[in-house]
Amino acid sequence: MFKSLKLVILIFMVIPFSYGLEQDHAPHETRAEKGTEVLGRILGNDQKSILKKLVDLSPEMTRWVVFFAYGEVVSRTQLALRTRELATVAALTAMGTAEPQLKTHIGMALNAGTTASEIRETIMQITVYADFPAGLNGIRVVRDVFKEKEIKES
């Protein structure tokens, strides 16, 4: 058992460093700050209520979301937040099983500067590659979010 444990440690800890593949991770405080800042920008006024729901569901998962998803990935500068949110809306629509998250990310996409028509077109586009039931469900969620936020489409 100890031999296999040593092998796992060697593979995941030693070998990447010897080939220059080490991860350049920010300290926990920095990731938490970056994640919280990004979430604040795209959650807007809903930040406290959404984070409270997530903490009530799972404090540990909330830490993962803030530290990793937003502190390490979404905070990267290679894509604009609005582009990242449109990609997220497309992925959640294609999954077809994440309606609450899709609803939240449609709101976040709007807060990140996307237009109502861009969100609708993103879902239309992904429908071709995902499936029509998932796309129709995504369009229904869009309609519900737009109605709730009193957004009129042109």
GROMACS .gro file of C-alpha atoms in nm:
model
  154
    1MET     CA    1   0.000   0.000   0.000
    2PHE     CA    2   0.275   0.245   0.091
    3LYS     CA    3   0.450   0.172  -0.236
    4SER     CA    4   0.144   0.268  -0.438
    5LEU     CA    5   0.094   0.580  -0.224
    6LYS     CA    6   0.454   0.681  -0.290
    7LEU     CA    7   0.398   0.628  -0.662
    8VAL     CA    8   0.089   0.850  -0.658
    9ILE     CA    9   0.281   1.121  -0.472
   10LEU     CA   10   0.565   1.090  -0.722
   11ILE     CA   11   0.330   1.120  -1.018
   12PHE     CA   12   0.127   1.414  -0.892
   13MET     CA   13   0.388   1.606  -0.696
   14VAL     CA   14   0.738   1.540  -0.821
   15ILE     CA   15   0.715   1.465  -1.191
   16PRO     CA   16   0.524   1.783  -1.293
   17PHE     CA   17   0.789   1.997  -1.123
   18SER     CA   18   1.071   1.817  -1.297
   19TYR     CA   19   0.918   1.896  -1.637
   20GLY     CA   20   0.827   2.257  -1.560
   21LEU     CA   21   0.455   2.183  -1.544
   22GLU     CA   22   0.400   2.315  -1.193
   23GLN     CA   23   0.083   2.510  -1.137
   24ASP     CA   24   0.109   2.879  -1.067
   25HIS     CA   25  -0.170   2.897  -0.810
   26ALA     CA   26  -0.241   3.213  -0.622
   27PRO     CA   27  -0.261   3.195  -0.242
   28HIS     CA   28  -0.603   3.111  -0.098
   29GLU     CA   29  -0.663   3.470   0.013
   30THR     CA   30  -0.594   3.604  -0.335
   31ARG     CA   31  -0.816   3.346  -0.502
   32ALA     CA   32  -1.095   3.417  -0.255
   33GLU     CA   33  -1.063   3.792  -0.314
   34LYS     CA   34  -1.054   3.752  -0.693
   35GLY     CA   35  -1.346   3.510  -0.689
   36THR     CA   36  -1.555   3.731  -0.464
   37GLU     CA   37  -1.478   4.039  -0.675
   38VAL     CA   38  -1.575   3.867  -1.002
   39LEU     CA   39  -1.891   3.725  -0.848
   40GLY     CA   40  -1.981   4.069  -0.718
   41ARG     CA   41  -1.951   4.216  -1.066
   42ILE     CA   42  -2.169   3.959  -1.239
   43LEU     CA   43  -2.417   3.877  -0.963
   44GLY     CA   44  -2.491   4.242  -0.896
   45ASN     CA   45  -2.762   4.300  -0.637
   46ASP     CA   46  -2.831   3.925  -0.617
   47GLN     CA   47  -2.483   3.841  -0.481
   48LYS     CA   48  -2.576   3.808  -0.114
   49SER     CA   49  -2.891   3.603  -0.168
   50ILE     CA   50  -2.732   3.367  -0.422
   51LEU     CA   51  -2.420   3.310  -0.211
   52LYS     CA   52  -2.637   3.254   0.099
   53LYS     CA   53  -2.835   2.986  -0.086
   54LEU     CA   54  -2.511   2.822  -0.196
   55VAL     CA   55  -2.360   2.836   0.155
   56ASP     CA   56  -2.682   2.690   0.302
   57LEU     CA   57  -2.660   2.406   0.050
   58SER     CA   58  -2.288   2.336   0.102
   59PRO     CA   59  -2.025   2.563   0.258
   60GLU     CA   60  -1.748   2.346   0.113
   61MET     CA   61  -1.889   2.362  -0.239
   62THR     CA   62  -1.924   2.741  -0.200
   63ARG     CA   63  -1.552   2.757  -0.125
   64TRP     CA   64  -1.481   2.556  -0.442
   65VAL     CA   65  -1.700   2.785  -0.648
   66VAL     CA   66  -1.544   3.105  -0.512
   67PHE     CA   67  -1.181   2.988  -0.494
   68PHE     CA   68  -1.156   2.771  -0.804
   69ALA     CA   69  -1.435   2.849  -1.050
   70TYR     CA   70  -1.428   3.226  -1.004
   71GLY     CA   71  -1.089   3.286  -0.837
   72GLU     CA   72  -0.889   3.070  -1.081
   73VAL     CA   73  -1.091   3.030  -1.402
   74VAL     CA   74  -1.352   3.302  -1.451
   75SER     CA   75  -1.112   3.571  -1.329
   76ARG     CA   76  -0.869   3.495  -1.614
   77THR     CA   77  -0.840   3.780  -1.861
   78GLN     CA   78  -0.819   3.586  -2.189
   79LEU     CA   79  -1.198   3.601  -2.234
   80ALA     CA   80  -1.431   3.883  -2.138
   81LEU     CA   81  -1.686   3.805  -1.866
   82ARG     CA   82  -1.972   3.844  -2.113
   83THR     CA   83  -1.813   3.580  -2.339
   84ARG     CA   84  -1.758   3.345  -2.046
   85GLU     CA   85  -2.120   3.386  -1.939
   86LEU     CA   86  -2.252   3.317  -2.290
   87ALA     CA   87  -2.038   3.001  -2.298
   88THR     CA   88  -2.179   2.903  -1.959
   89VAL     CA   89  -2.536   2.965  -2.074
   90ALA     CA   90  -2.467   2.744  -2.378
   91ALA     CA   91  -2.316   2.465  -2.167
   92LEU     CA   92  -2.595   2.469  -1.909
   93THR     CA   93  -2.856   2.468  -2.186
   94ALA     CA   94  -2.688   2.170  -2.353
   95MET     CA   95  -2.683   1.980  -2.023
   96GLY     CA   96  -3.059   2.012  -2.001
   97THR     CA   97  -3.054   1.931  -1.629
   98ALA     CA   98  -2.940   2.254  -1.466
   99GLU     CA   99  -3.240   2.487  -1.483
  100PRO     CA  100  -3.167   2.676  -1.156
  101GLN     CA  101  -2.807   2.735  -1.261
  102LEU     CA  102  -2.915   2.835  -1.613
  103LYS     CA  103  -3.154   3.090  -1.465
  104THR     CA  104  -2.877   3.233  -1.246
  105HIS     CA  105  -2.626   3.248  -1.532
  106ILE     CA  106  -2.873   3.418  -1.766
  107GLY     CA  107  -2.898   3.692  -1.505
  108MET     CA  108  -2.521   3.697  -1.469
  109ALA     CA  109  -2.481   3.722  -1.847
  110LEU     CA  110  -2.710   4.025  -1.848
  111ASN     CA  111  -2.508   4.179  -1.563
  112ALA     CA  112  -2.188   4.111  -1.760
  113GLY     CA  113  -2.318   4.316  -2.053
  114THR     CA  114  -2.476   4.069  -2.290
  115THR     CA  115  -2.799   4.163  -2.462
  116ALA     CA  116  -3.124   3.972  -2.448
  117SER     CA  117  -3.093   3.884  -2.815
  118GLU     CA  118  -2.736   3.752  -2.768
  119ILE     CA  119  -2.857   3.519  -2.493
  120ARG     CA  120  -3.149   3.395  -2.702
  121GLU     CA  121  -2.924   3.344  -3.007
  122THR     CA  122  -2.669   3.154  -2.797
  123ILE     CA  123  -2.940   2.911  -2.694
  124MET     CA  124  -3.066   2.882  -3.051
  125GLN     CA  125  -2.711   2.803  -3.166
  126ILE     CA  126  -2.644   2.537  -2.902
  127THR     CA  127  -2.980   2.372  -2.974
  128VAL     CA  128  -2.844   2.258  -3.311
  129TYR     CA  129  -2.554   2.077  -3.140
  130ALA     CA  130  -2.723   1.967  -2.816
  131ASP     CA  131  -3.084   1.873  -2.874
  132PHE     CA  132  -3.419   2.038  -2.926
  133PRO     CA  133  -3.576   1.950  -2.589
  134ALA     CA  134  -3.278   2.106  -2.409
  135GLY     CA  135  -3.296   2.411  -2.635
  136LEU     CA  136  -3.669   2.453  -2.585
  137ASN     CA  137  -3.626   2.425  -2.209
  138GLY     CA  138  -3.348   2.685  -2.229
  139ILE     CA  139  -3.571   2.923  -2.426
  140ARG     CA  140  -3.844   2.877  -2.162
  141VAL     CA  141  -3.595   2.969  -1.887
  142VAL     CA  142  -3.489   3.275  -2.088
  143ARG     CA  143  -3.850   3.382  -2.124
  144ASP     CA  144  -3.906   3.340  -1.748
  145VAL     CA  145  -3.592   3.537  -1.655
  146PHE     CA  146  -3.672   3.817  -1.900
  147LYS     CA  147  -4.027   3.839  -1.767
  148GLU     CA  148  -3.901   3.847  -1.408
  149LYS     CA  149  -3.649   4.122  -1.494
  150GLU     CA  150  -3.903   4.303  -1.715
  151ILE     CA  151  -3.681   4.280  -2.021
  152LYS     CA  152  -3.856   4.338  -2.351
  153GLU     CA  153  -3.699   4.174  -2.654
  154SER     CA  154  -3.698   4.353  -2.986
   0.00000   0.00000   0.00000
